[in-house]
Amino acid sequence: MSVTVRIPRVLSQAVTTGLRHEAEGETLGAVLESLFSQEPGLENHLLDEDGRIRPHVLIFVDAARADLDTPVAPASEIQVLQAVSGG
Amino acid sequence: MMRILVGTEKGAFLLTESGSDWQVDGPMFPGWKVTAFGQTTGGAIVAATGSNWFGVGVHHSENLLEWKPSDSPPAWPEGSDRKMEQIWTFHNQGDRLLAGVAQAGLFSSDDSGMTWDPVTSLNEHRTRDQWSPGAGGLCAHRILSGNGSMWLGISAVGVFRSDDDGVTWVPKNDGIPSVDTAEGGQRPEVGYCVHGLAHDPVEPNHMWRQDHQGVFRSTDGGDNWERIEDGLPAGFGFVMWRHPATGRLLTVPLESSDNRVPVDGKLSAFASDDDGASWRVAGSGWSPAPQFTGVLRRAFDGDDNGGFCFGTSGGKLWLTRDLGDTWQELSPSFPRIAAVSIVA
């Protein structure tokens, strides 16, 4: 089951093949694992040392805020948002 | 042709001398803090990036314009209560690349910075539970090595020395006032806020230290420190650099911990040609206009040829090519400067 993952431009320094990726998985956590296997440089920037989504990183599945357990449907679109906290 | 890498609050820039002016390339890593530069044994340049939201990164370049990210930058082990806040410094030691980080720790790479392992002997030091941060955080920001010894400066903890290739580390701060102990009180083993550290590569036990509490030197590898501030307008600051061949020392004094700008706005480096026994304003070329700005602890670099450059928290660069006899303020302006590296 393939879904689309879009990442923000600020993370372009951590990827090798662009800002839009196709990944596999039935939960957001599984999709991210699939994404990290393609772009290992992203993992450290999206997840903290304990494997949780970093506190100021927001990830949406089909326009709804998601956590790692959120189910992902076929053809879902996943959007990693540019952090909006801070000055 | 001189080239200068500048790490700022908003990306990195490469300055390349072009006639009487400078070509500016960048920003590289737009939107990211660029906090440290280093060099691998193979000659590649490494840069550290950081973000308040996305963690830290390590990047490699052969040409200073195209960068390849490490897939596995320094990270605390899963379950650790420490956060990887910033990479403060790199140090090339033989085939190893070392990184000093905040929250304070030392990491080592055997593959030119692509993967990193924690140096447990330092990171889990028996005094760890007594370590406290300074205003810049709890950061390991300066690494030196020579004649079989290594030194690591941590704020606000102090200088540690290892004489067995990093197997054991001993605090070396005798003679330095503690940041949190009243005069006459019992001296703690740690709690000393080193800001800058330099040594003689030929006699590495001869060391100079810009500390939160003043300027000091040691002739025994840090076993004992003595104050050396004759001629300085203030003891506070972050810069300490020694030219390898001539021994000339350069520092940039700031008024105090409470007011981290030059005294009366008179920004200038100070030089010593007698191992720090006396200091004087370094050369000429300084701005007659007030310069109420600071210089951060990794925002300077020098080379063997008499080149020395420092960047300010106001985003300007000051350069000398003759070991501090004449200075010029470079025309480009940048965001707050955190790191400077003169590259061959």
Coordinates of C-alpha atoms in Angstrom, one line a residue:
Chain A
M1 CA 0.0 0.0 0.0
S2 CA 1.7 3.2 -1.2
V3 CA 1.1 6.6 0.3
T4 CA 2.6 10.0 -0.4
V5 CA 4.7 11.8 2.1
R6 CA 5.6 15.4 1.7
I7 CA 8.3 17.0 3.8
P8 CA 9.0 20.7 4.3
R9 CA 11.7 22.5 2.3
V10 CA 13.7 23.2 5.5
L11 CA 14.5 19.5 5.6
S12 CA 15.9 19.4 2.1
Q13 CA 19.4 19.3 3.5
A14 CA 18.6 15.9 5.0
V15 CA 17.3 14.1 1.9
T16 CA 18.8 12.9 -1.3
T17 CA 15.9 12.6 -3.6
G18 CA 13.5 15.5 -3.1
L19 CA 10.7 16.5 -0.9
R20 CA 8.0 14.1 -2.1
H21 CA 8.3 10.4 -1.4
E22 CA 6.2 7.3 -1.8
A23 CA 6.3 5.0 1.3
E24 CA 4.5 1.9 2.6
G25 CA 2.7 1.2 5.8
E26 CA -0.6 0.8 7.6
T27 CA 0.2 3.3 10.4
L28 CA 2.1 6.5 10.4
G29 CA 4.9 4.9 12.3
A30 CA 5.2 2.2 9.7
V31 CA 5.1 4.7 6.9
L32 CA 7.9 6.7 8.6
E33 CA 10.0 3.5 8.9
S34 CA 9.5 3.0 5.2
L35 CA 10.4 6.6 4.5
F36 CA 13.6 6.4 6.7
S37 CA 14.7 3.3 4.8
Q38 CA 14.8 5.5 1.7
E39 CA 16.0 8.7 3.4
P40 CA 17.9 7.7 6.6
G41 CA 18.9 11.3 7.2
L42 CA 15.4 12.2 8.1
E43 CA 14.9 10.0 11.1
N44 CA 17.0 12.1 13.5
H45 CA 15.2 15.2 12.5
L46 CA 11.6 13.9 12.8
L47 CA 12.0 11.6 15.8
D48 CA 13.7 12.2 19.1
E49 CA 16.2 9.9 20.9
D50 CA 13.3 7.8 22.2
G51 CA 11.7 7.3 18.8
R52 CA 8.9 9.8 19.5
I53 CA 7.8 12.5 17.1
R54 CA 9.8 15.6 18.1
P55 CA 7.8 18.0 20.3
H56 CA 7.5 20.8 17.7
V57 CA 7.1 18.6 14.6
L58 CA 3.5 18.2 13.4
I59 CA 2.6 15.4 11.0
F60 CA -0.8 15.2 9.3
V61 CA -2.5 12.2 7.7
D62 CA -5.1 13.4 5.2
A63 CA -5.3 16.8 6.9
A64 CA -5.8 15.4 10.4
R65 CA -3.0 15.7 13.0
A66 CA -1.5 12.2 13.6
D67 CA 0.7 10.3 15.9
L68 CA 2.7 7.2 15.3
D69 CA -0.3 4.9 15.8
T70 CA -2.6 6.7 13.5
P71 CA -4.0 4.3 10.8
V72 CA -3.0 5.2 7.2
A73 CA -5.4 4.3 4.4
P74 CA -4.4 3.4 0.9
A75 CA -3.5 6.5 -1.2
S76 CA -3.4 8.7 1.9
E77 CA -1.3 11.8 1.8
I78 CA 1.0 12.6 4.7
Q79 CA 2.3 16.1 5.3
V80 CA 5.2 16.9 7.6
L81 CA 4.7 20.5 8.6
Q82 CA 7.4 23.2 8.9
A83 CA 7.6 23.9 12.6
V84 CA 5.4 26.9 13.5
S85 CA 6.4 27.4 17.1
G86 CA 9.0 30.0 18.0
G87 CA 9.6 33.6 16.9
Chain B
M1 CA 43.4 33.3 -1.9
M2 CA 41.8 33.2 1.5
R3 CA 38.4 31.5 2.1
I4 CA 36.4 31.8 5.2
L5 CA 33.4 29.7 6.3
V6 CA 30.9 31.5 8.5
G7 CA 28.3 29.7 10.5
T8 CA 25.4 31.8 11.6
E9 CA 22.0 31.7 13.2
K10 CA 20.5 31.4 9.7
G11 CA 22.8 29.2 7.6
A12 CA 26.4 29.2 6.5
F13 CA 28.2 31.4 4.1
L14 CA 31.5 31.0 2.2
L15 CA 33.6 34.1 1.7
T16 CA 36.2 33.9 -1.1
E17 CA 38.7 36.6 -1.6
S18 CA 38.1 38.3 -4.9
G19 CA 40.6 41.1 -5.5
S20 CA 40.0 43.7 -2.8
D21 CA 36.5 42.4 -2.2
W22 CA 34.9 39.1 -1.1
Q23 CA 32.6 36.8 -3.0
V24 CA 29.8 35.6 -0.8
D25 CA 28.2 32.2 -1.5
G26 CA 25.2 31.1 0.5
P27 CA 23.3 30.7 2.6
M28 CA 24.0 27.0 2.8
F29 CA 21.6 25.1 5.1
P30 CA 19.1 27.9 4.9
G31 CA 17.0 28.2 8.0
W32 CA 19.4 26.2 10.1
K33 CA 21.9 27.3 12.7
V34 CA 25.4 26.3 11.7
T35 CA 27.3 25.9 14.9
A36 CA 30.7 24.3 14.1
F37 CA 33.2 23.4 11.4
G38 CA 35.9 20.8 11.3
Q39 CA 38.1 18.8 9.0
T40 CA 38.5 15.1 8.5
T41 CA 41.8 13.2 8.1
G42 CA 41.1 13.0 4.5
G43 CA 40.6 16.7 4.2
A44 CA 36.8 16.9 3.9
I45 CA 35.2 19.8 5.7
V46 CA 32.4 18.9 8.2
A47 CA 29.7 21.3 9.3
A48 CA 27.3 21.0 12.2
T49 CA 23.8 22.2 11.9
G50 CA 21.1 22.6 14.5
S51 CA 17.5 23.6 14.8
N52 CA 15.2 24.3 17.7
W53 CA 12.7 21.8 16.2
F54 CA 14.5 19.3 14.1
G55 CA 17.6 18.4 16.1
V56 CA 21.3 18.4 14.9
G57 CA 23.0 17.4 11.7
V58 CA 26.5 16.7 10.4
H59 CA 27.4 17.4 6.8
H60 CA 30.5 16.7 4.7
S61 CA 31.9 18.6 1.7
E62 CA 34.8 18.4 -0.6
N63 CA 34.2 21.7 -2.3
L64 CA 32.5 23.7 0.4
L65 CA 29.4 24.2 -1.7
E66 CA 27.9 20.7 -2.0
W67 CA 27.2 18.9 1.2
K68 CA 26.3 15.3 2.1
P69 CA 24.4 14.7 5.3
S70 CA 25.4 12.1 7.8
D71 CA 22.6 9.6 8.3
S72 CA 23.6 9.1 11.9
P73 CA 24.8 12.3 13.7
P74 CA 25.7 12.2 17.4
A75 CA 22.8 11.1 19.5
W76 CA 22.2 10.1 23.1
P77 CA 21.2 6.5 23.5
E78 CA 17.5 5.7 23.6
G79 CA 16.1 6.1 27.1
S80 CA 18.6 8.8 28.0
D81 CA 17.2 11.8 29.8
R82 CA 19.7 14.0 27.9
K83 CA 18.9 16.0 24.8
M84 CA 21.2 16.5 21.8
E85 CA 20.9 20.3 21.7
Q86 CA 23.9 21.4 19.7
I87 CA 27.2 20.3 18.3
W88 CA 29.7 22.8 19.5
T89 CA 33.0 21.7 18.1
F90 CA 34.9 19.1 16.1
H91 CA 38.5 18.0 16.6
N92 CA 40.6 15.7 14.4
Q93 CA 42.8 13.4 16.4
G94 CA 44.7 10.9 14.3
D95 CA 42.1 8.8 12.4
R96 CA 39.3 9.9 14.8
L97 CA 37.0 12.8 14.5
L98 CA 35.7 14.0 17.9
A99 CA 32.7 16.2 18.6
G100 CA 31.8 18.1 21.7
V101 CA 28.1 18.6 22.2
A102 CA 25.4 20.0 24.4
Q103 CA 24.0 18.7 26.6
A104 CA 27.6 18.2 27.5
G105 CA 29.2 15.2 26.0
L106 CA 32.0 13.8 23.8
F107 CA 31.4 11.7 20.7
S108 CA 33.9 9.9 18.5
S109 CA 33.7 8.9 14.9
D110 CA 36.0 6.4 13.1
D111 CA 34.5 7.0 9.7
S112 CA 35.1 10.7 9.2
G113 CA 31.9 11.7 10.9
M114 CA 29.3 9.5 9.2
T115 CA 28.5 7.6 12.4
W116 CA 29.3 8.5 16.0
D117 CA 29.7 6.7 19.3
P118 CA 29.5 8.3 22.7
V119 CA 32.7 8.5 24.7
T120 CA 31.3 6.9 27.8
S121 CA 34.4 7.5 30.0
L122 CA 33.7 11.3 29.8
N123 CA 29.9 11.3 29.4
E124 CA 29.3 9.1 32.4
H125 CA 32.1 10.7 34.5
R126 CA 31.7 10.1 38.2
T127 CA 31.1 13.9 38.7
R128 CA 28.3 14.0 36.1
D129 CA 25.5 14.6 38.6
Q130 CA 27.3 17.8 39.7
W131 CA 27.5 19.3 36.2
S132 CA 25.5 22.5 35.7
P133 CA 25.0 24.7 32.6
G134 CA 26.2 28.2 32.1
A135 CA 24.4 30.9 30.1
G136 CA 25.3 29.1 26.9
G137 CA 24.0 25.8 28.1
L138 CA 25.8 22.7 29.4
C139 CA 28.2 22.4 26.5
A140 CA 31.4 20.6 25.6
H141 CA 32.9 23.2 23.3
R142 CA 36.7 22.9 23.1
I143 CA 38.9 19.8 22.5
L144 CA 42.7 19.9 22.3
S145 CA 45.3 17.1 22.0
G146 CA 49.0 16.6 22.0
N147 CA 51.9 14.5 23.4
G148 CA 49.5 11.7 24.3
S149 CA 47.1 13.9 26.3
M150 CA 43.6 15.3 25.5
W151 CA 41.8 18.3 27.0
L152 CA 38.1 19.0 27.0
G153 CA 36.5 22.3 28.0
I154 CA 32.9 22.1 29.3
S155 CA 30.8 25.0 30.5
A156 CA 30.1 25.4 33.3
V157 CA 32.0 22.4 34.5
G158 CA 35.7 23.0 33.7
V159 CA 38.6 21.5 31.9
F160 CA 39.2 17.8 31.9
R161 CA 42.4 16.1 30.9
S162 CA 43.0 12.5 29.8
D163 CA 46.5 11.0 29.7
D164 CA 45.4 7.6 28.5
D165 CA 43.7 8.2 25.2
G166 CA 40.3 9.0 26.7
V167 CA 40.1 6.0 29.1
T168 CA 40.0 8.2 32.2
W169 CA 39.4 12.0 32.6
V170 CA 40.5 14.2 35.5
P171 CA 39.2 17.7 36.2
K172 CA 42.1 20.3 35.9
N173 CA 41.0 23.6 37.4
D174 CA 43.2 24.4 40.3
G175 CA 43.7 28.1 40.5
I176 CA 40.4 29.0 38.8
P177 CA 37.6 30.5 40.9
S178 CA 34.5 28.5 40.9
V179 CA 31.4 30.1 39.4
D180 CA 29.2 29.2 42.4
T181 CA 31.4 29.1 45.5
A182 CA 32.2 32.0 47.7
E183 CA 35.8 33.0 48.2
G184 CA 37.3 31.0 51.0
G185 CA 34.7 28.2 50.6
Q186 CA 35.6 24.6 49.9
R187 CA 36.6 24.2 46.3
P188 CA 34.3 21.9 44.4
E189 CA 35.8 19.4 42.0
V190 CA 33.7 20.8 39.1
G191 CA 31.8 24.0 38.5
Y192 CA 34.3 26.1 36.5
C193 CA 33.2 27.9 33.4
V194 CA 35.9 27.6 30.8
H195 CA 35.1 29.7 27.7
G196 CA 38.3 29.4 25.5
L197 CA 41.3 27.2 25.6
A198 CA 44.6 27.2 23.5
H199 CA 47.9 25.6 23.8
D200 CA 51.4 25.4 22.2
P201 CA 51.4 22.4 19.8
V202 CA 55.1 21.9 20.5
E203 CA 54.7 22.0 24.2
P204 CA 51.0 21.2 24.6
N205 CA 51.2 21.4 28.4
H206 CA 51.7 25.2 28.0
M207 CA 48.1 26.4 27.9
W208 CA 46.0 29.6 28.0
R209 CA 42.5 29.8 29.1
Q210 CA 39.8 32.5 28.7
D211 CA 37.5 31.6 31.6
H212 CA 34.2 33.1 32.8
Q213 CA 36.3 34.3 35.8
G214 CA 39.3 35.8 33.9
V215 CA 42.3 34.9 31.8
F216 CA 44.7 32.2 33.0
R217 CA 47.7 30.2 31.9
S218 CA 49.2 26.8 32.9
T219 CA 52.6 25.4 32.2
D220 CA 51.8 21.9 33.5
G221 CA 48.9 20.8 31.4
G222 CA 46.2 22.4 33.5
D223 CA 47.4 21.1 36.9
N224 CA 47.8 24.7 38.1
W225 CA 46.4 27.9 36.6
E226 CA 47.6 31.5 37.2
R227 CA 45.8 34.7 36.4
I228 CA 47.3 36.8 33.6
E229 CA 45.4 40.0 32.9
D230 CA 48.0 42.8 32.9
G231 CA 46.9 45.3 30.3
L232 CA 43.4 43.8 29.6
P233 CA 40.4 46.1 30.0
A234 CA 38.4 43.2 31.4
G235 CA 38.9 39.6 32.2
F236 CA 35.7 38.3 30.7
G237 CA 35.4 37.0 27.1
F238 CA 35.3 33.9 25.0
V239 CA 38.3 34.0 22.6
M240 CA 41.7 32.5 23.2
W241 CA 44.0 31.8 20.2
R242 CA 47.7 31.2 19.9
H243 CA 49.7 31.5 16.7
P244 CA 51.6 28.2 16.4
A245 CA 54.9 29.6 15.1
T246 CA 55.4 32.9 16.9
G247 CA 53.4 32.2 20.1
R248 CA 51.5 35.4 19.8
L249 CA 48.2 35.2 21.8
L250 CA 45.0 37.0 20.8
T251 CA 41.8 37.5 22.9
V252 CA 38.8 39.8 22.6
P253 CA 37.8 41.1 26.1
L254 CA 34.2 41.8 26.9
E255 CA 33.1 43.9 29.9
S256 CA 31.7 41.3 32.2
S257 CA 29.4 38.4 32.6
D258 CA 26.5 40.8 33.2
N259 CA 27.3 43.0 30.2
R260 CA 28.8 41.0 27.4
V261 CA 30.0 43.8 25.1
P262 CA 33.4 45.5 24.8
V263 CA 34.2 48.0 27.5
D264 CA 32.9 51.4 26.4
G265 CA 32.0 49.8 23.0
K266 CA 35.7 49.8 22.0
L267 CA 35.8 46.5 20.1
S268 CA 39.4 45.2 19.6
A269 CA 41.5 42.2 20.0
F270 CA 44.3 42.2 22.5
A271 CA 47.6 40.6 21.9
S272 CA 50.4 39.2 24.0
D273 CA 53.9 38.4 22.9
D274 CA 55.2 37.2 26.3
D275 CA 53.0 34.2 27.0
G276 CA 50.2 36.3 28.5
A277 CA 52.4 38.2 31.0
S278 CA 51.2 41.5 29.4
W279 CA 48.6 42.5 26.9
R280 CA 48.0 45.4 24.6
V281 CA 45.5 46.4 22.0
A282 CA 46.3 44.4 18.9
G283 CA 47.4 46.7 16.1
S284 CA 45.3 49.2 14.2
G285 CA 42.2 49.5 12.1
W286 CA 39.6 49.2 14.8
S287 CA 36.4 51.2 14.3
P288 CA 36.3 54.6 16.0
A289 CA 32.5 54.2 16.3
P290 CA 31.1 52.3 19.3
Q291 CA 30.7 48.5 18.7
F292 CA 28.4 47.1 21.3
T293 CA 28.5 43.5 20.1
G294 CA 29.9 40.3 21.4
V295 CA 32.1 37.4 20.1
L296 CA 30.9 33.9 20.8
R297 CA 33.2 31.1 21.9
R298 CA 33.6 29.3 18.6
A299 CA 33.3 32.4 16.3
F300 CA 37.0 32.7 15.5
D301 CA 39.8 30.9 13.7
G302 CA 43.4 31.5 12.7
D303 CA 45.8 29.9 10.4
D304 CA 49.6 29.4 10.3
N305 CA 50.1 32.3 8.0
G306 CA 49.1 35.1 10.3
G307 CA 45.5 35.1 9.3
F308 CA 43.0 35.4 12.1
C309 CA 39.3 36.2 11.8
F310 CA 36.5 36.6 14.4
G311 CA 32.8 37.1 13.9
T312 CA 30.4 39.1 16.2
S313 CA 27.0 38.5 17.5
G314 CA 26.1 41.5 15.4
G315 CA 27.0 39.6 12.3
K316 CA 30.2 41.3 11.3
L317 CA 33.6 39.8 10.5
W318 CA 37.0 41.3 11.6
L319 CA 40.1 40.0 9.8
T320 CA 43.9 40.4 10.2
R321 CA 46.4 38.9 7.8
D322 CA 49.5 39.9 9.7
L323 CA 48.9 38.3 13.1
G324 CA 46.9 41.3 14.5
D325 CA 49.1 44.2 13.4
T326 CA 46.4 45.6 11.1
W327 CA 42.6 44.8 11.0
Q328 CA 39.7 45.3 8.7
E329 CA 36.0 44.9 9.1
L330 CA 34.7 43.0 6.1
S331 CA 31.8 44.6 4.3
P332 CA 29.2 41.8 4.3
S333 CA 26.7 41.6 7.2
F334 CA 25.4 38.3 8.5
P335 CA 23.0 37.0 11.1
R336 CA 24.5 36.3 14.6
I337 CA 27.8 34.5 14.0
A338 CA 28.4 31.2 15.9
A339 CA 31.3 29.7 14.0
V340 CA 34.2 30.8 11.8
S341 CA 36.7 28.6 9.9
I342 CA 39.6 29.8 7.7
V343 CA 40.0 27.1 5.0
A344 CA 43.0 26.5 2.8

